[in-house]
Coordinates of C-alpha atoms (C1' of nucleotides) in Angstrom, one line a residue:
Chain A
M1 CA 0.0 0.0 0.0
K2 CA 1.5 3.3 -1.1
V3 CA 0.5 6.3 0.9
I4 CA 0.5 9.6 -0.9
L5 CA 0.4 12.6 1.3
I6 CA -0.8 15.8 -0.4
M7 CA -0.3 18.9 1.6
A8 CA -0.9 22.5 0.8
G9 CA 2.0 24.9 0.9
R10 CA 5.1 25.8 -1.1
P11 CA 6.8 22.6 -2.2
K12 CA 10.2 21.6 -0.8
I13 CA 13.1 22.0 -3.2
F14 CA 15.3 19.4 -1.6
D15 CA 15.2 15.9 -0.3
E16 CA 16.2 15.6 3.4
Q17 CA 18.3 12.4 3.0
S18 CA 20.3 13.6 0.1
A19 CA 20.9 16.9 1.9
V20 CA 22.3 15.0 4.8
E21 CA 24.4 13.0 2.5
K22 CA 25.9 16.2 1.1
A23 CA 26.5 17.6 4.6
L24 CA 28.1 14.3 5.6
E25 CA 30.8 14.8 3.0
V26 CA 31.6 18.3 4.5
F27 CA 31.7 17.0 8.0
W28 CA 33.9 14.2 7.0
D29 CA 36.4 16.3 5.0
Q30 CA 36.6 18.9 7.8
C31 CA 35.2 18.1 11.2
Y32 CA 32.2 19.0 13.3
H33 CA 33.7 22.2 14.6
T34 CA 35.4 23.5 11.5
A35 CA 32.6 22.8 9.1
S36 CA 30.7 26.1 9.1
T37 CA 26.9 26.2 8.5
E38 CA 27.6 28.4 5.5
E39 CA 29.7 25.7 3.8
L40 CA 27.2 23.0 4.8
L41 CA 24.3 25.0 3.4
K42 CA 26.2 25.6 0.2
A43 CA 27.0 21.9 -0.2
M44 CA 23.3 21.0 0.5
G45 CA 22.2 23.7 -1.9
I46 CA 19.6 25.2 0.4
G47 CA 19.2 28.5 2.3
K48 CA 19.0 29.2 6.0
G49 CA 15.2 29.4 6.0
S50 CA 14.8 25.9 4.7
F51 CA 17.5 24.5 6.8
Y52 CA 16.4 25.6 10.2
L53 CA 12.8 24.7 9.3
T54 CA 13.8 21.1 8.6
F55 CA 16.6 20.8 11.1
K56 CA 15.3 22.6 14.2
G57 CA 18.3 21.4 16.2
G58 CA 20.6 23.2 13.8
K59 CA 24.1 22.1 13.1
Q60 CA 24.2 19.4 15.8
E61 CA 21.0 17.8 14.6
L62 CA 22.4 17.7 11.1
Y63 CA 25.6 16.1 12.3
Q64 CA 23.8 13.5 14.3
K65 CA 21.6 12.6 11.3
S66 CA 24.7 12.4 9.1
I67 CA 26.2 10.0 11.6
R68 CA 23.1 7.8 11.6
L69 CA 22.8 7.9 7.9
F70 CA 26.5 6.9 7.5
F71 CA 26.2 4.0 9.8
E72 CA 22.9 2.7 8.3
Q73 CA 24.4 2.7 4.8
Q74 CA 27.9 1.5 5.8
Y75 CA 26.8 -1.1 8.3
Q76 CA 24.1 -2.6 6.0
Q77 CA 26.6 -2.8 3.2
M78 CA 29.1 -4.5 5.4
E79 CA 26.6 -6.9 6.9
V80 CA 25.5 -8.1 3.5
M81 CA 29.1 -8.4 2.3
L82 CA 30.2 -10.3 5.4
L83 CA 27.3 -12.5 6.2
Q84 CA 26.4 -13.6 2.7
A85 CA 29.9 -14.4 1.6
E86 CA 30.6 -18.1 1.3
N87 CA 33.8 -17.5 3.2
P88 CA 33.1 -14.7 5.8
I89 CA 36.7 -14.6 7.0
T90 CA 38.0 -13.9 3.5
A91 CA 35.4 -11.2 3.1
L92 CA 36.5 -9.7 6.5
K93 CA 40.1 -9.7 5.4
K94 CA 39.2 -8.0 2.1
L95 CA 37.6 -5.2 4.1
F96 CA 40.7 -4.5 6.1
R97 CA 43.1 -4.9 3.1
A98 CA 41.1 -2.2 1.3
L99 CA 42.2 0.3 4.0
A100 CA 45.7 0.3 2.6
R101 CA 44.6 1.1 -0.9
G102 CA 42.6 4.3 -0.4
T103 CA 43.3 7.6 -2.2
A104 CA 45.3 10.3 -0.4
K105 CA 42.1 12.0 0.5
E106 CA 40.5 8.9 1.9
Q107 CA 43.7 8.2 3.9
Q108 CA 43.5 11.7 5.4
R109 CA 39.8 11.7 6.4
G110 CA 39.9 8.4 8.2
C111 CA 36.8 6.8 9.7
F112 CA 33.8 9.0 10.1
L113 CA 32.7 7.4 13.4
G114 CA 36.2 7.2 14.8
N115 CA 36.8 10.8 13.9
A116 CA 33.7 11.7 16.0
L117 CA 35.1 9.9 19.0
V118 CA 38.3 11.8 18.8
Q119 CA 37.1 15.2 17.5
L120 CA 34.0 15.8 19.7
S121 CA 34.2 17.6 23.0
E122 CA 32.2 17.2 26.2
K123 CA 29.5 19.5 24.8
E124 CA 28.6 16.8 22.3
T125 CA 28.5 13.9 24.7
V126 CA 25.1 12.8 23.5
V127 CA 26.4 12.3 19.9
K128 CA 29.6 10.8 21.2
N129 CA 27.6 8.2 23.2
E130 CA 25.6 7.3 20.1
V131 CA 28.8 6.8 18.1
D132 CA 30.1 4.6 20.9
R133 CA 27.0 2.5 20.6
L134 CA 27.3 2.2 16.8
L135 CA 31.0 1.2 16.9
H136 CA 30.0 -1.4 19.5
Q137 CA 27.4 -2.7 17.0
L138 CA 30.2 -3.0 14.5
Q139 CA 32.2 -5.0 17.0
Q140 CA 29.2 -7.3 17.4
L141 CA 29.0 -7.8 13.7
F142 CA 32.7 -8.8 13.7
A143 CA 32.0 -11.2 16.6
L144 CA 29.2 -12.8 14.6
V145 CA 31.4 -13.2 11.5
V146 CA 34.2 -14.7 13.6
T147 CA 31.8 -17.2 15.2
K148 CA 30.6 -18.3 11.8
G149 CA 34.2 -18.6 10.7
Q150 CA 35.1 -20.8 13.7
Q151 CA 32.1 -23.0 13.1
Q152 CA 33.3 -23.5 9.6
G153 CA 36.7 -24.3 11.0
I154 CA 38.4 -21.5 8.9
V155 CA 39.7 -19.5 11.8
N156 CA 43.2 -20.2 13.0
S157 CA 42.8 -18.5 16.4
G158 CA 40.8 -20.3 19.0
L159 CA 40.3 -17.2 21.1
D160 CA 36.8 -16.0 22.2
P161 CA 35.0 -14.4 19.2
E162 CA 34.1 -11.4 21.4
L163 CA 37.8 -10.7 22.1
I164 CA 38.8 -11.3 18.5
A165 CA 36.1 -8.8 17.5
W166 CA 37.5 -6.2 19.8
Q167 CA 40.9 -6.8 18.3
L168 CA 39.5 -6.3 14.9
L169 CA 37.8 -3.1 15.9
N170 CA 40.9 -1.9 17.5
L171 CA 43.0 -2.7 14.5
W172 CA 40.4 -0.8 12.4
N173 CA 40.7 2.2 14.7
G174 CA 44.4 2.1 14.7
I175 CA 44.8 1.9 11.0
Q176 CA 42.5 4.9 10.5
V177 CA 45.0 6.9 12.5
T178 CA 48.2 5.4 11.4
R179 CA 47.4 5.7 7.7
R180 CA 47.2 9.4 8.2
M181 CA 51.0 9.3 8.5
Q182 CA 52.3 9.6 5.0
R183 CA 54.2 6.4 4.5
A184 CA 54.9 4.0 1.6
P185 CA 51.7 2.0 1.2
E186 CA 53.7 -1.2 1.6
V187 CA 54.2 -0.5 5.3
L188 CA 50.5 -0.3 5.8
Q189 CA 49.9 -3.4 3.7
E190 CA 52.4 -5.4 5.6
L191 CA 51.0 -4.1 8.9
I192 CA 47.5 -5.2 8.0
E193 CA 48.5 -8.5 6.6
T194 CA 50.5 -9.7 9.6
N195 CA 47.8 -8.4 11.9
L196 CA 45.1 -10.3 10.2
E197 CA 47.4 -13.4 10.2
M198 CA 47.8 -13.1 13.9
I199 CA 44.3 -12.3 14.9
L200 CA 42.2 -14.6 12.7
Chain B
M1 CA 80.4 29.2 32.7
K2 CA 77.1 30.8 33.6
V3 CA 75.8 33.5 31.3
I4 CA 73.7 36.2 32.9
L5 CA 71.8 38.4 30.5
I6 CA 70.8 41.7 32.0
M7 CA 68.4 43.7 29.8
A8 CA 66.6 46.9 30.3
G9 CA 62.8 46.9 30.2
R10 CA 59.9 45.8 32.2
P11 CA 60.5 42.3 33.5
K12 CA 58.5 39.3 32.2
I13 CA 55.9 38.0 34.6
F14 CA 55.9 34.5 33.1
D15 CA 58.2 31.7 32.0
E16 CA 57.6 30.7 28.4
Q17 CA 58.0 27.0 28.9
S18 CA 55.6 26.8 31.8
A19 CA 53.1 28.9 29.9
V20 CA 53.3 26.4 27.0
E21 CA 52.7 23.6 29.5
K22 CA 49.5 25.2 30.7
A23 CA 48.3 25.8 27.2
L24 CA 49.1 22.2 26.3
E25 CA 46.6 21.0 28.9
V26 CA 43.9 23.1 27.3
F27 CA 44.7 22.0 23.8
W28 CA 44.7 18.4 25.1
D29 CA 41.4 18.6 26.9
Q30 CA 39.7 20.4 24.0
C31 CA 41.4 20.5 20.6
Y32 CA 43.2 23.0 18.5
H33 CA 40.0 24.5 17.0
T34 CA 37.8 24.6 20.1
A35 CA 40.4 25.9 22.5
S36 CA 39.9 29.7 22.4
T37 CA 42.7 32.1 22.9
E38 CA 40.7 33.5 25.8
E39 CA 40.8 30.2 27.6
L40 CA 44.4 29.6 26.7
L41 CA 45.4 33.0 28.0
K42 CA 43.4 32.4 31.2
A43 CA 45.2 29.1 31.7
M44 CA 48.6 30.6 31.1
G45 CA 47.7 33.6 33.3
I46 CA 48.9 36.2 30.9
G47 CA 47.2 38.9 28.8
K48 CA 47.0 39.4 25.1
G49 CA 49.8 42.0 25.1
S50 CA 52.3 39.6 26.6
F51 CA 51.1 36.7 24.5
Y52 CA 51.4 38.2 21.1
L53 CA 54.7 39.7 21.9
T54 CA 56.1 36.3 22.9
F55 CA 54.2 34.2 20.4
K56 CA 54.2 36.2 17.2
G57 CA 52.7 33.4 15.3
G58 CA 49.7 33.5 17.6
K59 CA 47.6 30.4 18.4
Q60 CA 49.2 28.2 15.9
E61 CA 52.7 28.9 17.1
L62 CA 51.6 28.2 20.7
Y63 CA 50.1 24.9 19.5
Q64 CA 53.2 23.9 17.6
K65 CA 55.3 24.6 20.6
S66 CA 53.1 22.7 22.9
I67 CA 53.4 19.7 20.6
R68 CA 57.2 20.0 20.6
L69 CA 57.3 20.3 24.3
F70 CA 55.0 17.4 24.8
F71 CA 57.2 15.2 22.6
E72 CA 60.5 16.2 24.1
Q73 CA 59.3 15.5 27.6
Q74 CA 57.3 12.3 26.8
Y75 CA 59.9 10.9 24.4
Q76 CA 62.8 11.5 26.7
Q77 CA 61.0 9.8 29.5
M78 CA 60.1 6.8 27.4
E79 CA 63.6 6.6 26.0
V80 CA 65.1 6.4 29.5
M81 CA 62.5 4.0 30.7
L82 CA 62.8 1.7 27.7
L83 CA 66.5 1.7 27.0
Q84 CA 67.8 1.7 30.6
A85 CA 65.6 -1.2 31.7
E86 CA 67.3 -4.5 32.2
N87 CA 64.4 -6.1 30.3
P88 CA 63.3 -3.6 27.6
I89 CA 60.4 -5.8 26.5
T90 CA 58.9 -5.9 29.9
A91 CA 59.3 -2.1 30.1
L92 CA 57.6 -1.8 26.8
K93 CA 54.7 -4.0 27.9
K94 CA 54.3 -2.0 31.0
L95 CA 53.9 1.1 28.9
F96 CA 51.0 -0.4 27.0
R97 CA 49.3 -2.0 30.0
A98 CA 49.2 1.4 31.6
L99 CA 46.8 2.5 28.8
A100 CA 44.1 0.4 30.3
R101 CA 44.4 1.9 33.7
G102 CA 43.9 5.7 33.1
T103 CA 41.4 7.9 34.7
A104 CA 38.1 8.6 32.9
K105 CA 39.6 12.0 31.8
E106 CA 42.8 10.4 30.5
Q107 CA 40.7 7.8 28.6
Q108 CA 38.8 10.6 26.9
R109 CA 41.6 12.8 25.9
G110 CA 43.7 10.1 24.2
C111 CA 47.1 10.7 22.8
F112 CA 48.1 14.3 22.2
L113 CA 50.0 13.5 19.0
G114 CA 47.4 11.1 17.6
N115 CA 44.7 13.7 18.3
A116 CA 46.6 16.2 16.2
L117 CA 46.7 13.8 13.3
V118 CA 42.9 13.3 13.5
Q119 CA 41.8 16.8 14.5
L120 CA 43.9 19.1 12.3
S121 CA 42.6 20.1 8.9
E122 CA 44.5 21.0 5.7
K123 CA 45.1 24.5 7.0
E124 CA 47.5 23.1 9.6
T125 CA 49.4 20.8 7.2
V126 CA 52.8 22.1 8.5
V127 CA 52.0 21.1 12.1
K128 CA 50.5 17.8 10.9
N129 CA 53.7 16.9 9.0
E130 CA 55.7 17.6 12.1
V131 CA 53.5 15.3 14.2
D132 CA 53.9 12.7 11.5
R133 CA 57.7 13.0 11.9
L134 CA 57.5 12.8 15.7
L135 CA 55.3 9.7 15.7
H136 CA 57.7 8.1 13.3
Q137 CA 60.5 8.8 15.7
L138 CA 58.4 7.0 18.3
Q139 CA 58.2 4.0 16.0
Q140 CA 61.9 4.1 15.6
L141 CA 62.3 4.0 19.3
F142 CA 60.1 0.9 19.4
A143 CA 62.2 -0.7 16.7
L144 CA 65.3 -0.1 18.7
V145 CA 63.8 -1.6 21.8
V146 CA 62.6 -4.7 19.8
T147 CA 66.0 -5.1 18.3
K148 CA 67.6 -5.1 21.7
G149 CA 65.0 -7.6 22.9
Q150 CA 65.7 -9.9 20.0
Q151 CA 69.4 -9.8 20.6
Q152 CA 68.7 -10.7 24.2
G153 CA 66.5 -13.5 23.0
I154 CA 63.5 -12.3 24.9
V155 CA 61.2 -11.7 22.0
N156 CA 59.0 -14.5 20.8
S157 CA 58.3 -13.1 17.4
G158 CA 61.0 -13.4 14.8
L159 CA 59.5 -10.7 12.6
D160 CA 61.4 -7.7 11.4
P161 CA 61.9 -5.2 14.2
E162 CA 60.7 -2.4 11.9
L163 CA 57.5 -4.2 11.2
I164 CA 56.9 -5.1 14.9
A165 CA 57.5 -1.4 15.7
W166 CA 54.8 -0.4 13.3
Q167 CA 52.5 -2.9 14.8
L168 CA 53.2 -1.4 18.3
L169 CA 52.6 2.1 17.1
N170 CA 49.4 1.0 15.4
L171 CA 48.3 -0.8 18.6
W172 CA 49.0 2.4 20.4
N173 CA 47.0 4.5 18.0
G174 CA 44.1 2.1 18.1
I175 CA 43.9 1.9 21.9
Q176 CA 43.9 5.7 22.1
V177 CA 40.7 5.6 20.0
T178 CA 39.1 2.4 21.3
R179 CA 39.5 3.4 25.0
R180 CA 37.3 6.4 24.3
M181 CA 34.4 3.9 24.1
Q182 CA 33.2 3.6 27.6
R183 CA 33.6 -0.1 28.3
A184 CA 34.5 -2.3 31.2
P185 CA 38.3 -1.9 31.8
E186 CA 38.7 -5.7 31.5
V187 CA 37.9 -5.6 27.8
L188 CA 40.7 -3.1 27.2
Q189 CA 43.1 -5.1 29.5
E190 CA 42.4 -8.3 27.7
L191 CA 42.7 -6.6 24.3
I192 CA 46.1 -5.2 25.2
E193 CA 47.4 -8.3 26.8
T194 CA 46.6 -10.6 23.9
N195 CA 48.0 -8.1 21.4
L196 CA 51.3 -7.8 23.2
E197 CA 51.4 -11.6 23.4
M198 CA 51.0 -11.9 19.7
I199 CA 53.2 -9.0 18.6
L200 CA 56.2 -9.6 20.8
Chain C
dC1 C1' -10.0 34.1 -7.2
dC2 C1' -9.4 33.6 -2.3
dT3 C1' -7.7 31.5 2.0
dA4 C1' -4.9 28.4 4.4
dT5 C1' -0.6 26.3 4.6
dT6 C1' 4.2 25.5 4.0
dT7 C1' 8.7 26.7 2.2
dT8 C1' 12.0 29.9 0.7
dG9 C1' 15.4 33.7 0.6
dT10 C1' 17.2 37.5 2.9
dA11 C1' 18.1 40.8 6.2
dC12 C1' 19.4 40.9 10.7
dT13 C1' 21.4 39.9 15.5
dA14 C1' 24.1 39.1 19.3
dA15 C1' 28.2 36.7 20.5
dT16 C1' 32.6 35.2 19.7
dC17 C1' 36.7 34.7 17.0
dG18 C1' 41.9 35.7 16.5
dG19 C1' 44.6 39.5 16.3
dT20 C1' 46.3 44.7 16.6
dA21 C1' 47.3 49.3 18.5
dC22 C1' 49.0 51.8 21.9
dA23 C1' 49.6 54.1 26.2
dA24 C1' 51.1 53.0 30.9
dA25 C1' 54.2 50.5 33.8
dA26 C1' 58.6 48.7 35.1
dT27 C1' 63.0 47.9 34.6
dT28 C1' 68.6 49.2 33.4
dA29 C1' 72.0 52.3 32.2
dA30 C1' 73.8 56.8 32.0
Chain D
dT1 C1' 66.6 62.1 37.1
dT2 C1' 66.3 61.1 32.6
dA3 C1' 66.5 58.3 28.5
dA4 C1' 66.1 53.9 26.5
dT5 C1' 64.1 49.6 26.4
dT6 C1' 60.9 45.9 27.1
dT7 C1' 56.5 44.0 29.0
dT8 C1' 51.9 44.6 30.3
dG9 C1' 47.0 45.5 30.2
dT10 C1' 43.2 47.2 27.8
dA11 C1' 40.5 49.1 24.3
dC12 C1' 39.5 48.2 20.0
dC13 C1' 39.1 45.9 15.2
dG14 C1' 37.0 43.6 11.3
dA15 C1' 35.5 39.0 10.3
dT16 C1' 32.9 35.1 11.2
dT17 C1' 30.0 32.4 14.0
dA18 C1' 25.3 29.9 14.7
dG19 C1' 20.9 31.2 14.7
dT20 C1' 16.3 34.2 14.3
dA21 C1' 12.6 37.1 12.2
dC22 C1' 9.8 37.7 8.7
dA23 C1' 7.9 39.0 4.3
dA24 C1' 7.4 37.0 -0.2
dA25 C1' 6.6 32.9 -2.9
dA26 C1' 4.3 28.8 -4.2
dT27 C1' 1.3 25.3 -3.6
dA28 C1' -3.9 22.9 -2.5
dG29 C1' -8.5 23.1 -1.6
dG30 C1' -12.8 25.5 -1.6

DNA sequence: CCTATTTTGTACTAATCGGTACAAAATTAA
DNA sequence: TTAATTTTGTACCGATTAGTACAAAATAGG
């Protein structure tokens, strides 16, 4: 059943989700504090009137929504990739190996969620707590994948899946920082490879 | 030979280094962009006149100097601790284990150098490059310690010391992010312990 | 065409930003 | 005491910040 809502009033010139997607890019390239509303509005292609009507919470609401959108999209994609693969461990390794092959820009902007954890101050504790929750959800996904892998007998390590998942998340967080150091990509590759070898 | 410099003029009411130390705390609790000059000056206990006379480069110069000071002090301390220990590997492990036992505040503020890598934007590329260099120096210290350990036959892993050092630096960077997630300290402890076991 | 409703664009605001100008204060040397 | 020198504190600056107020515009329904 499709619901069509017809309302009087001047029509919106923008779609909320795609506006958030545009803002997300700005927040990611810069960070929450340095991204000015002016830049955000320009990227979204809307004026202040429209913005504050839609996002009554202002910049912070926009940021929170960009975080949620990012996670929904990214997590869903990962979940499909990891859980539908015939070999979940190979898929997991592929995910980490990709971290060494990003463009210079990608290397510099790191992980959107990890950034929030490091860049937000006490004023944004609410958002920070949500990011914490989301990253924990990612850790749980890793744990599930490892459990599946162990059941299939394709995991070398016999450690607790929960612990292995924390190691993976920590490896993830570390690489997102370390790869900001401009080094030959081989260093990063070797680093990731030996870590995966040890952990899984 | 002690050199005493006598100069005419109103005497300074503050010591530059201790002023930088105070500013460093503010930069660490907040971050470069959110720490306002007003707060910094208040923490340093000096006025604008004195500040801009001493730090002609303004806020950025102060930040850069706080980074250098931090590294000098921290690195020197680490170097002594690691290279003068009878068992350098044990000393190294001690360093990492301490990361799980910090106060809530320490957990939240992470590593001053790692923060810079994640928090600075393109405008501060110069500072970022210096931070990169300093962290690389830390990696080199780790490599030296590992080499010593291997010569003493107290390192399980036979991997290249350079690579092991990168793994240690990456573990360091990861923990500084992961520990911002509010979790039971046992998770962090276990994470660190098994990682050290695997790497060294 | 008229009214109700919603969105849009712009003008505006109060606060804060990093930084400068400069006179007064505090010292040394003559 | 006076001159030279340096530091200090304060008043001020233009720019930028996030956010508000509000009239004009654009729609639907009657």
